[in-house]
Amino acid sequence: MVKRQWIGIHFHKDRLNHPWIIPRPDKNIALNPHFMRNTLIALPFIFLLSGCSDHFQGELLFVEPKVNDSFYFPYFLFIPENVDKNQEMFLIVEPNNSGFADDQLEKHIEKASRTATKTHYPGHYLAQNLNYPLLVPVFPRPSGDWKIYTHALDRDVMLQKGPPLSRPDLQLLEMIRDVKTRLMDRKIHTHQSIILTGFSASATFTNRFTLLHPDQVFVVAAGGLNGLLMLPVDSLNGERLIYPIGTGDFHEITNAEFQKDLFIDTPQFYYMGELDDNDAVPFDDAFDQEEREQIYRLLGRPMQPDRWAKCTRLYQDLNVNAIIKTYEKTGHENTEAIKLDILSFIQKCISENSGL
């Protein structure tokens, strides 16, 4: 068994039931599925943003779930100051990726706040350049149940039964509906579908989410995803592809049918840096042995160039509406050139669909 060792993080496999703790200025509150109430906090000066060098222009809201909501965790909503209320726009969504497992929800809130406010992240970069609102969920990544990799929408979390961790993809859809209602109250009108972005684990989340819900995604841009794309096919070389490698057990996992044609038509932009050596496949928090062996056997053990090239060819052979790029002399990072390419790609998609 291979397990990533995070500095200062201890894994306790026997902790199956655990609260997430979010410190408040006056007290600590254990997070159960519905402890949060209808709370909306404007955060122009929140302590979570200390240490962020970027000066964002706009309003940052922190929204906690109500008792009757169908999502169990908070989210950030960033609204640029120059948002145009006279035109219909897209909501940008970037899933949070803390980069570590921890039962303290506060730590995931802090990381999500950075995603919502720093132009290093593609979602905020697009929000500032397009003047579109940005949603960043605050999903936890528990250290007690360390194999549940919520931030990558892995198989373990998709198999969870009951709240609060079950089906983060459906919880995110509920957050999106909640955001759109709040924006409508501000006379900000958004399209039904979203712009979806991500990097590293959150890129993996976005790729998988797009296969799960292609009817909800207008365009997706994601990078640094371990040289691995989820394949929109049930089998390869006569072998059934399990989630998250393919769609062979899609109905068993989701109780829904895969909307293959919609996925293939969805505009997608995926990228890797040629020097990127960040590979999650060998680690048990990201993939179980069965998944790992199938990836190595069918797509390749070396992340680059083998696995990435094989996934690229398969997407091309299936006529997926995707641009897949490898950036020279680039590691596991979002360079300015990459962000400009993402912006250009999304602007082109918007322009070509101006009749929406």
mmCIF file of C-alpha atoms in Angstrom:
data_model
loop_
_atom_site.group_PDB
_atom_site.id
_atom_site.type_symbol
_atom_site.label_atom_id
_atom_site.label_comp_id
_atom_site.label_asym_id
_atom_site.label_seq_id
_atom_site.Cartn_x
_atom_site.Cartn_y
_atom_site.Cartn_z
ATOM 1 C CA MET A 1 0.000 0.000 0.000
ATOM 2 C CA VAL A 2 1.350 3.403 -0.957
ATOM 3 C CA LYS A 3 0.206 6.419 1.016
ATOM 4 C CA ARG A 4 1.367 9.992 0.596
ATOM 5 C CA GLN A 5 2.886 11.463 3.724
ATOM 6 C CA TRP A 6 1.943 15.092 4.244
ATOM 7 C CA ILE A 7 4.105 17.136 6.581
ATOM 8 C CA GLY A 8 2.296 17.614 9.871
ATOM 9 C CA ILE A 9 -0.595 15.372 8.824
ATOM 10 C CA HIS A 10 -1.223 12.029 10.516
ATOM 11 C CA PHE A 11 -3.558 9.473 8.987
ATOM 12 C CA HIS A 12 -5.871 7.555 11.309
ATOM 13 C CA LYS A 13 -7.600 4.783 9.358
ATOM 14 C CA ASP A 14 -9.732 3.821 12.377
ATOM 15 C CA ARG A 15 -11.404 7.246 12.569
ATOM 16 C CA LEU A 16 -14.477 6.463 10.525
ATOM 17 C CA ASN A 17 -16.743 9.030 12.160
ATOM 18 C CA HIS A 18 -15.323 12.459 12.655
ATOM 19 C CA PRO A 19 -16.526 16.053 12.864
ATOM 20 C CA TRP A 20 -14.931 18.786 10.834
ATOM 21 C CA ILE A 21 -14.052 21.698 13.068
ATOM 22 C CA ILE A 22 -14.328 25.304 11.947
ATOM 23 C CA PRO A 23 -12.950 27.750 14.529
ATOM 24 C CA ARG A 24 -14.941 30.929 15.107
ATOM 25 C CA PRO A 25 -13.681 34.048 16.905
ATOM 26 C CA ASP A 26 -15.741 33.108 19.972
ATOM 27 C CA LYS A 27 -15.950 29.308 19.966
ATOM 28 C CA ASN A 28 -15.419 26.072 18.058
ATOM 29 C CA ILE A 29 -18.374 24.448 16.342
ATOM 30 C CA ALA A 30 -18.332 20.813 15.274
ATOM 31 C CA LEU A 31 -19.565 20.483 11.716
ATOM 32 C CA ASN A 32 -22.399 18.010 11.400
ATOM 33 C CA PRO A 33 -24.343 17.731 8.140
ATOM 34 C CA HIS A 34 -26.686 20.606 9.006
ATOM 35 C CA PHE A 35 -25.110 22.715 11.753
ATOM 36 C CA MET A 36 -24.786 25.715 9.454
ATOM 37 C CA ARG A 37 -27.663 28.124 9.000
ATOM 38 C CA ASN A 38 -28.689 30.652 6.414
ATOM 39 C CA THR A 39 -25.532 32.675 6.717
ATOM 40 C CA LEU A 40 -24.183 35.048 4.128
ATOM 41 C CA ILE A 41 -21.027 36.920 5.045
ATOM 42 C CA ALA A 42 -19.307 39.612 3.003
ATOM 43 C CA LEU A 43 -15.564 39.120 3.296
ATOM 44 C CA PRO A 44 -13.678 42.235 2.221
ATOM 45 C CA PHE A 45 -11.356 41.843 5.200
ATOM 46 C CA ILE A 46 -11.743 38.250 6.378
ATOM 47 C CA PHE A 47 -8.770 36.813 8.242
ATOM 48 C CA LEU A 48 -8.679 33.894 5.851
ATOM 49 C CA LEU A 49 -7.245 36.152 3.187
ATOM 50 C CA SER A 50 -4.237 37.182 5.218
ATOM 51 C CA GLY A 51 -1.080 36.374 3.331
ATOM 52 C CA CYS A 52 -2.708 36.771 -0.089
ATOM 53 C CA SER A 53 -0.660 39.266 -2.062
ATOM 54 C CA ASP A 54 -3.226 39.746 -4.843
ATOM 55 C CA HIS A 55 -5.606 42.674 -4.476
ATOM 56 C CA PHE A 56 -8.842 41.444 -5.966
ATOM 57 C CA GLN A 57 -11.414 43.879 -7.276
ATOM 58 C CA GLY A 58 -14.889 42.827 -6.321
ATOM 59 C CA GLU A 59 -16.965 41.345 -3.537
ATOM 60 C CA LEU A 60 -16.290 38.024 -1.834
ATOM 61 C CA LEU A 61 -19.173 36.247 -0.139
ATOM 62 C CA PHE A 62 -18.983 33.231 2.153
ATOM 63 C CA VAL A 63 -22.211 31.221 2.093
ATOM 64 C CA GLU A 64 -23.079 28.440 4.514
ATOM 65 C CA PRO A 65 -25.797 25.850 3.839
ATOM 66 C CA LYS A 66 -29.250 26.153 5.343
ATOM 67 C CA VAL A 67 -30.850 23.280 7.220
ATOM 68 C CA ASN A 68 -32.976 22.202 4.261
ATOM 69 C CA ASP A 69 -30.303 22.613 1.575
ATOM 70 C CA SER A 70 -29.101 19.594 -0.380
ATOM 71 C CA PHE A 71 -25.456 20.551 0.060
ATOM 72 C CA TYR A 72 -23.603 20.213 3.334
ATOM 73 C CA PHE A 73 -20.596 22.492 3.027
ATOM 74 C CA PRO A 74 -20.038 26.212 2.474
ATOM 75 C CA TYR A 75 -18.867 27.966 -0.644
ATOM 76 C CA PHE A 76 -17.287 31.224 -1.763
ATOM 77 C CA LEU A 77 -18.890 33.481 -4.335
ATOM 78 C CA PHE A 78 -16.712 36.161 -5.935
ATOM 79 C CA ILE A 79 -18.506 38.935 -7.829
ATOM 80 C CA PRO A 80 -16.235 41.260 -9.846
ATOM 81 C CA GLU A 81 -16.878 44.940 -9.297
ATOM 82 C CA ASN A 82 -17.382 45.562 -13.027
ATOM 83 C CA VAL A 83 -19.968 42.843 -13.563
ATOM 84 C CA ASP A 84 -22.375 43.928 -16.310
ATOM 85 C CA LYS A 85 -25.978 43.543 -15.172
ATOM 86 C CA ASN A 86 -27.232 44.400 -18.651
ATOM 87 C CA GLN A 87 -26.081 41.152 -20.222
ATOM 88 C CA GLU A 88 -26.516 37.474 -19.483
ATOM 89 C CA MET A 89 -23.250 35.919 -18.411
ATOM 90 C CA PHE A 90 -21.729 32.627 -17.386
ATOM 91 C CA LEU A 91 -21.017 31.486 -13.870
ATOM 92 C CA ILE A 92 -17.439 30.242 -13.496
ATOM 93 C CA VAL A 93 -16.939 27.274 -11.168
ATOM 94 C CA GLU A 94 -13.580 26.063 -9.874
ATOM 95 C CA PRO A 95 -13.638 23.192 -7.348
ATOM 96 C CA ASN A 96 -11.398 23.632 -4.331
ATOM 97 C CA ASN A 97 -8.143 21.712 -4.014
ATOM 98 C CA SER A 98 -6.359 22.042 -0.688
ATOM 99 C CA GLY A 99 -3.409 19.838 -1.582
ATOM 100 C CA PHE A 100 -3.629 17.944 1.723
ATOM 101 C CA ALA A 101 -6.008 15.931 3.889
ATOM 102 C CA ASP A 102 -7.177 17.442 7.183
ATOM 103 C CA ASP A 103 -10.259 17.176 9.389
ATOM 104 C CA GLN A 104 -10.148 20.906 10.187
ATOM 105 C CA LEU A 105 -12.586 22.495 7.754
ATOM 106 C CA GLU A 106 -11.031 25.885 8.496
ATOM 107 C CA LYS A 107 -7.906 24.850 6.588
ATOM 108 C CA HIS A 108 -9.926 23.925 3.520
ATOM 109 C CA ILE A 109 -11.827 27.215 3.814
ATOM 110 C CA GLU A 110 -8.546 29.111 3.789
ATOM 111 C CA LYS A 111 -7.302 27.312 0.692
ATOM 112 C CA ALA A 112 -10.635 27.795 -1.075
ATOM 113 C CA SER A 113 -10.550 31.513 -0.272
ATOM 114 C CA ARG A 114 -7.232 31.761 -2.095
ATOM 115 C CA THR A 115 -8.697 29.985 -5.112
ATOM 116 C CA ALA A 116 -11.539 32.501 -5.101
ATOM 117 C CA THR A 117 -9.310 35.589 -4.864
ATOM 118 C CA LYS A 118 -5.932 35.004 -6.514
ATOM 119 C CA THR A 119 -5.272 35.296 -10.246
ATOM 120 C CA HIS A 120 -2.810 32.406 -9.966
ATOM 121 C CA TYR A 121 -5.904 30.216 -10.217
ATOM 122 C CA PRO A 122 -7.587 30.028 -13.634
ATOM 123 C CA GLY A 123 -11.089 30.548 -12.240
ATOM 124 C CA HIS A 124 -10.305 33.877 -10.595
ATOM 125 C CA TYR A 125 -8.154 34.914 -13.549
ATOM 126 C CA LEU A 126 -11.135 34.386 -15.846
ATOM 127 C CA ALA A 127 -13.525 36.088 -13.428
ATOM 128 C CA GLN A 128 -11.386 39.235 -13.419
ATOM 129 C CA ASN A 129 -10.863 39.258 -17.183
ATOM 130 C CA LEU A 130 -14.402 38.349 -18.222
ATOM 131 C CA ASN A 131 -16.202 40.084 -15.335
ATOM 132 C CA TYR A 132 -18.104 36.891 -14.569
ATOM 133 C CA PRO A 133 -18.969 35.651 -11.052
ATOM 134 C CA LEU A 134 -16.972 32.750 -9.619
ATOM 135 C CA LEU A 135 -18.114 29.928 -7.343
ATOM 136 C CA VAL A 136 -15.575 27.959 -5.290
ATOM 137 C CA PRO A 137 -17.008 25.181 -3.094
ATOM 138 C CA VAL A 138 -15.391 24.220 0.206
ATOM 139 C CA PHE A 139 -15.450 20.454 0.140
ATOM 140 C CA PRO A 140 -13.462 18.804 2.933
ATOM 141 C CA ARG A 141 -10.789 16.194 2.444
ATOM 142 C CA PRO A 142 -10.765 14.120 5.626
ATOM 143 C CA SER A 143 -7.557 12.747 7.064
ATOM 144 C CA GLY A 144 -9.402 10.158 9.134
ATOM 145 C CA ASP A 145 -10.843 8.646 5.966
ATOM 146 C CA TRP A 146 -7.748 9.474 3.979
ATOM 147 C CA LYS A 147 -8.631 7.379 0.925
ATOM 148 C CA ILE A 148 -11.689 9.534 0.223
ATOM 149 C CA TYR A 149 -10.206 12.048 -2.220
ATOM 150 C CA THR A 150 -13.139 14.439 -2.491
ATOM 151 C CA HIS A 151 -11.098 17.105 -4.292
ATOM 152 C CA ALA A 152 -10.489 14.753 -7.225
ATOM 153 C CA LEU A 153 -14.025 13.270 -7.232
ATOM 154 C CA ASP A 154 -12.499 9.823 -6.883
ATOM 155 C CA ARG A 155 -14.198 6.443 -6.797
ATOM 156 C CA ASP A 156 -14.205 6.268 -2.990
ATOM 157 C CA VAL A 157 -16.196 9.464 -2.558
ATOM 158 C CA MET A 158 -18.580 8.550 -5.385
ATOM 159 C CA LEU A 159 -19.393 5.329 -3.508
ATOM 160 C CA GLN A 160 -20.178 7.081 -0.216
ATOM 161 C CA LYS A 161 -23.718 6.503 1.000
ATOM 162 C CA GLY A 162 -25.484 9.305 2.826
ATOM 163 C CA PRO A 163 -24.430 12.774 3.966
ATOM 164 C CA PRO A 164 -22.294 14.679 4.327
ATOM 165 C CA LEU A 165 -19.760 13.282 1.811
ATOM 166 C CA SER A 166 -22.006 11.491 -0.660
ATOM 167 C CA ARG A 167 -21.996 12.728 -4.275
ATOM 168 C CA PRO A 168 -20.020 15.992 -4.190
ATOM 169 C CA ASP A 169 -20.953 16.425 -7.853
ATOM 170 C CA LEU A 170 -24.646 16.651 -6.964
ATOM 171 C CA GLN A 171 -23.874 18.903 -4.014
ATOM 172 C CA LEU A 172 -21.978 21.209 -6.358
ATOM 173 C CA LEU A 173 -24.997 21.354 -8.675
ATOM 174 C CA GLU A 174 -27.105 22.419 -5.691
ATOM 175 C CA MET A 175 -24.554 25.109 -4.815
ATOM 176 C CA ILE A 176 -24.730 26.344 -8.408
ATOM 177 C CA ARG A 177 -28.515 26.623 -8.159
ATOM 178 C CA ASP A 178 -28.178 28.489 -4.873
ATOM 179 C CA VAL A 179 -25.641 30.896 -6.373
ATOM 180 C CA LYS A 180 -27.826 31.606 -9.389
ATOM 181 C CA THR A 181 -30.737 32.480 -7.108
ATOM 182 C CA ARG A 182 -28.545 34.866 -5.138
ATOM 183 C CA LEU A 183 -27.221 36.442 -8.322
ATOM 184 C CA MET A 184 -30.744 36.829 -9.670
ATOM 185 C CA ASP A 185 -31.640 38.727 -6.501
ATOM 186 C CA ARG A 186 -28.849 41.141 -7.476
ATOM 187 C CA LYS A 187 -30.226 41.320 -11.032
ATOM 188 C CA ILE A 188 -27.242 39.356 -12.356
ATOM 189 C CA HIS A 189 -28.484 36.908 -14.974
ATOM 190 C CA THR A 190 -26.521 33.759 -15.793
ATOM 191 C CA HIS A 191 -26.746 31.053 -18.431
ATOM 192 C CA GLN A 192 -27.988 27.615 -17.491
ATOM 193 C CA SER A 193 -24.576 26.034 -18.171
ATOM 194 C CA ILE A 194 -21.288 26.924 -16.491
ATOM 195 C CA ILE A 195 -17.645 27.574 -17.280
ATOM 196 C CA LEU A 196 -15.635 24.957 -15.382
ATOM 197 C CA THR A 197 -11.947 25.297 -14.501
ATOM 198 C CA GLY A 198 -9.427 23.436 -12.401
ATOM 199 C CA PHE A 199 -5.803 22.505 -11.885
ATOM 200 C CA SER A 200 -4.182 19.365 -10.494
ATOM 201 C CA ALA A 201 -6.734 17.499 -8.329
ATOM 202 C CA SER A 202 -9.442 20.034 -9.152
ATOM 203 C CA ALA A 203 -8.665 19.512 -12.850
ATOM 204 C CA THR A 204 -9.330 15.820 -12.368
ATOM 205 C CA PHE A 205 -12.569 16.771 -10.600
ATOM 206 C CA THR A 206 -13.613 18.987 -13.525
ATOM 207 C CA ASN A 207 -12.839 16.354 -16.163
ATOM 208 C CA ARG A 208 -14.849 13.729 -14.288
ATOM 209 C CA PHE A 209 -17.652 16.179 -13.502
ATOM 210 C CA THR A 210 -17.932 17.017 -17.205
ATOM 211 C CA LEU A 211 -18.479 13.342 -18.042
ATOM 212 C CA LEU A 212 -21.013 13.055 -15.228
ATOM 213 C CA HIS A 213 -22.948 16.208 -16.150
ATOM 214 C CA PRO A 214 -22.141 17.375 -19.682
ATOM 215 C CA ASP A 215 -25.563 19.011 -19.888
ATOM 216 C CA GLN A 216 -24.456 21.477 -17.191
ATOM 217 C CA VAL A 217 -21.067 22.456 -18.658
ATOM 218 C CA PHE A 218 -20.684 25.065 -21.395
ATOM 219 C CA VAL A 219 -16.899 24.783 -21.552
ATOM 220 C CA VAL A 220 -14.150 23.276 -19.392
ATOM 221 C CA ALA A 221 -10.454 24.175 -19.054
ATOM 222 C CA ALA A 222 -8.196 22.126 -16.798
ATOM 223 C CA GLY A 223 -4.551 21.139 -16.480
ATOM 224 C CA GLY A 224 -1.946 19.239 -14.505
ATOM 225 C CA LEU A 225 -4.174 16.160 -14.371
ATOM 226 C CA ASN A 226 -1.651 13.306 -14.042
ATOM 227 C CA GLY A 227 -1.567 12.676 -17.779
ATOM 228 C CA LEU A 228 -4.938 10.992 -17.343
ATOM 229 C CA LEU A 229 -8.338 11.804 -18.818
ATOM 230 C CA MET A 230 -11.484 9.880 -17.992
ATOM 231 C CA LEU A 231 -12.467 8.056 -21.162
ATOM 232 C CA PRO A 232 -16.010 8.350 -22.567
ATOM 233 C CA VAL A 233 -16.145 4.637 -23.419
ATOM 234 C CA ASP A 234 -17.311 1.514 -21.589
ATOM 235 C CA SER A 235 -14.363 -0.654 -22.584
ATOM 236 C CA LEU A 236 -10.916 -0.632 -24.137
ATOM 237 C CA ASN A 237 -9.213 -3.619 -25.760
ATOM 238 C CA GLY A 238 -12.159 -5.732 -24.658
ATOM 239 C CA GLU A 239 -11.758 -4.751 -20.994
ATOM 240 C CA ARG A 240 -14.497 -2.999 -19.036
ATOM 241 C CA LEU A 241 -13.375 0.437 -17.850
ATOM 242 C CA ILE A 242 -14.430 1.229 -14.291
ATOM 243 C CA TYR A 243 -14.961 4.716 -12.874
ATOM 244 C CA PRO A 244 -12.925 6.932 -13.010
ATOM 245 C CA ILE A 245 -11.017 5.403 -15.945
ATOM 246 C CA GLY A 246 -14.086 5.000 -18.153
ATOM 247 C CA THR A 247 -17.851 4.613 -18.214
ATOM 248 C CA GLY A 248 -18.190 0.835 -17.949
ATOM 249 C CA ASP A 249 -19.922 1.047 -14.558
ATOM 250 C CA PHE A 250 -21.381 4.537 -15.030
ATOM 251 C CA HIS A 251 -24.957 3.512 -14.238
ATOM 252 C CA GLU A 252 -23.888 1.522 -11.181
ATOM 253 C CA ILE A 253 -22.011 4.537 -9.809
ATOM 254 C CA THR A 254 -24.502 7.283 -10.699
ATOM 255 C CA ASN A 255 -27.862 5.568 -11.268
ATOM 256 C CA ALA A 256 -28.008 7.571 -14.504
ATOM 257 C CA GLU A 257 -27.151 7.069 -18.150
ATOM 258 C CA PHE A 258 -23.989 8.521 -19.668
ATOM 259 C CA GLN A 259 -24.791 11.382 -22.047
ATOM 260 C CA LYS A 260 -22.009 10.521 -24.455
ATOM 261 C CA ASP A 261 -23.007 12.750 -27.355
ATOM 262 C CA LEU A 262 -23.329 15.788 -25.096
ATOM 263 C CA PHE A 263 -19.908 15.117 -23.590
ATOM 264 C CA ILE A 264 -18.257 14.725 -26.986
ATOM 265 C CA ASP A 265 -19.780 18.036 -28.125
ATOM 266 C CA THR A 266 -18.729 19.989 -25.010
ATOM 267 C CA PRO A 267 -15.770 22.331 -25.713
ATOM 268 C CA GLN A 268 -12.796 21.210 -23.619
ATOM 269 C CA PHE A 269 -9.235 22.440 -23.096
ATOM 270 C CA TYR A 270 -6.776 20.152 -21.284
ATOM 271 C CA TYR A 271 -3.068 20.706 -20.753
ATOM 272 C CA MET A 272 0.088 19.388 -19.150
ATOM 273 C CA GLY A 273 3.554 20.860 -18.765
ATOM 274 C CA GLU A 274 6.199 18.647 -20.373
ATOM 275 C CA LEU A 275 8.252 18.800 -17.144
ATOM 276 C CA ASP A 276 5.264 18.001 -14.912
ATOM 277 C CA ASP A 277 6.118 14.938 -12.808
ATOM 278 C CA ASN A 278 3.186 15.225 -10.395
ATOM 279 C CA ASP A 279 1.575 11.797 -10.772
ATOM 280 C CA ALA A 280 -1.185 10.746 -8.362
ATOM 281 C CA VAL A 281 -1.724 7.310 -9.898
ATOM 282 C CA PRO A 282 0.838 5.463 -7.686
ATOM 283 C CA PHE A 283 -0.810 6.687 -4.476
ATOM 284 C CA ASP A 284 -3.620 4.936 -2.618
ATOM 285 C CA ASP A 285 -5.448 8.105 -1.636
ATOM 286 C CA ALA A 286 -6.091 8.785 -5.332
ATOM 287 C CA PHE A 287 -6.478 5.295 -6.839
ATOM 288 C CA ASP A 288 -7.135 1.797 -5.560
ATOM 289 C CA GLN A 289 -5.007 -1.080 -6.799
ATOM 290 C CA GLU A 290 -7.639 -2.259 -9.292
ATOM 291 C CA GLU A 291 -7.853 1.202 -10.846
ATOM 292 C CA ARG A 292 -4.078 1.617 -10.872
ATOM 293 C CA GLU A 293 -3.461 -1.712 -12.577
ATOM 294 C CA GLN A 294 -6.041 -0.929 -15.248
ATOM 295 C CA ILE A 295 -4.450 2.466 -15.935
ATOM 296 C CA TYR A 296 -0.964 0.969 -16.205
ATOM 297 C CA ARG A 297 -2.140 -1.946 -18.330
ATOM 298 C CA LEU A 298 -4.240 0.016 -20.834
ATOM 299 C CA LEU A 299 -2.885 3.564 -20.793
ATOM 300 C CA GLY A 300 0.706 3.315 -19.608
ATOM 301 C CA ARG A 301 2.766 3.444 -16.440
ATOM 302 C CA PRO A 302 4.899 6.480 -17.404
ATOM 303 C CA MET A 303 2.714 9.571 -17.059
ATOM 304 C CA GLN A 304 4.568 11.338 -19.864
ATOM 305 C CA PRO A 305 4.711 10.831 -22.695
ATOM 306 C CA ASP A 306 3.007 7.404 -22.708
ATOM 307 C CA ARG A 307 -0.199 7.838 -20.703
ATOM 308 C CA TRP A 308 -0.836 11.436 -21.737
ATOM 309 C CA ALA A 309 -0.252 10.627 -25.409
ATOM 310 C CA LYS A 310 -2.564 7.592 -25.238
ATOM 311 C CA CYS A 311 -5.385 9.589 -23.648
ATOM 312 C CA THR A 312 -4.897 12.334 -26.222
ATOM 313 C CA ARG A 313 -5.132 9.862 -29.109
ATOM 314 C CA LEU A 314 -8.233 8.225 -27.668
ATOM 315 C CA TYR A 315 -10.003 11.578 -27.299
ATOM 316 C CA GLN A 316 -9.055 12.431 -30.869
ATOM 317 C CA ASP A 317 -10.220 9.050 -32.189
ATOM 318 C CA LEU A 318 -13.560 9.542 -30.418
ATOM 319 C CA ASN A 319 -13.910 13.040 -31.918
ATOM 320 C CA VAL A 320 -14.176 14.680 -28.515
ATOM 321 C CA ASN A 321 -14.427 18.451 -28.956
ATOM 322 C CA ALA A 322 -11.175 19.009 -27.078
ATOM 323 C CA ILE A 323 -7.918 20.882 -27.461
ATOM 324 C CA ILE A 324 -5.185 18.951 -25.635
ATOM 325 C CA LYS A 325 -1.808 20.638 -25.266
ATOM 326 C CA THR A 326 1.616 20.025 -23.779
ATOM 327 C CA TYR A 327 3.575 23.146 -22.851
ATOM 328 C CA GLU A 328 7.325 22.996 -23.355
ATOM 329 C CA LYS A 329 9.705 23.840 -20.503
ATOM 330 C CA THR A 330 6.758 23.927 -18.098
ATOM 331 C CA GLY A 331 6.212 21.980 -14.897
ATOM 332 C CA HIS A 332 3.189 21.512 -12.651
ATOM 333 C CA GLU A 333 2.093 25.125 -12.907
ATOM 334 C CA ASN A 334 -0.195 27.691 -14.480
ATOM 335 C CA THR A 335 1.996 30.111 -16.399
ATOM 336 C CA GLU A 336 0.793 33.420 -17.807
ATOM 337 C CA ALA A 337 0.968 31.907 -21.292
ATOM 338 C CA ILE A 338 -1.313 29.068 -20.218
ATOM 339 C CA LYS A 339 -3.831 31.405 -18.600
ATOM 340 C CA LEU A 340 -3.869 33.583 -21.710
ATOM 341 C CA ASP A 341 -4.525 30.497 -23.846
ATOM 342 C CA ILE A 342 -7.391 29.488 -21.566
ATOM 343 C CA LEU A 343 -8.870 32.986 -21.743
ATOM 344 C CA SER A 344 -8.571 33.063 -25.529
ATOM 345 C CA PHE A 345 -10.142 29.610 -25.853
ATOM 346 C CA ILE A 346 -13.115 30.498 -23.666
ATOM 347 C CA GLN A 347 -13.636 33.869 -25.339
ATOM 348 C CA LYS A 348 -13.714 32.069 -28.687
ATOM 349 C CA CYS A 349 -16.284 29.576 -27.392
ATOM 350 C CA ILE A 350 -18.447 32.405 -26.066
ATOM 351 C CA SER A 351 -18.177 34.322 -29.330
ATOM 352 C CA GLU A 352 -19.124 31.273 -31.393
ATOM 353 C CA ASN A 353 -22.177 30.729 -29.220
ATOM 354 C CA SER A 354 -23.242 34.358 -28.902
ATOM 355 C CA GLY A 355 -26.810 33.381 -29.697
ATOM 356 C CA LEU A 356 -27.203 31.619 -26.348
#
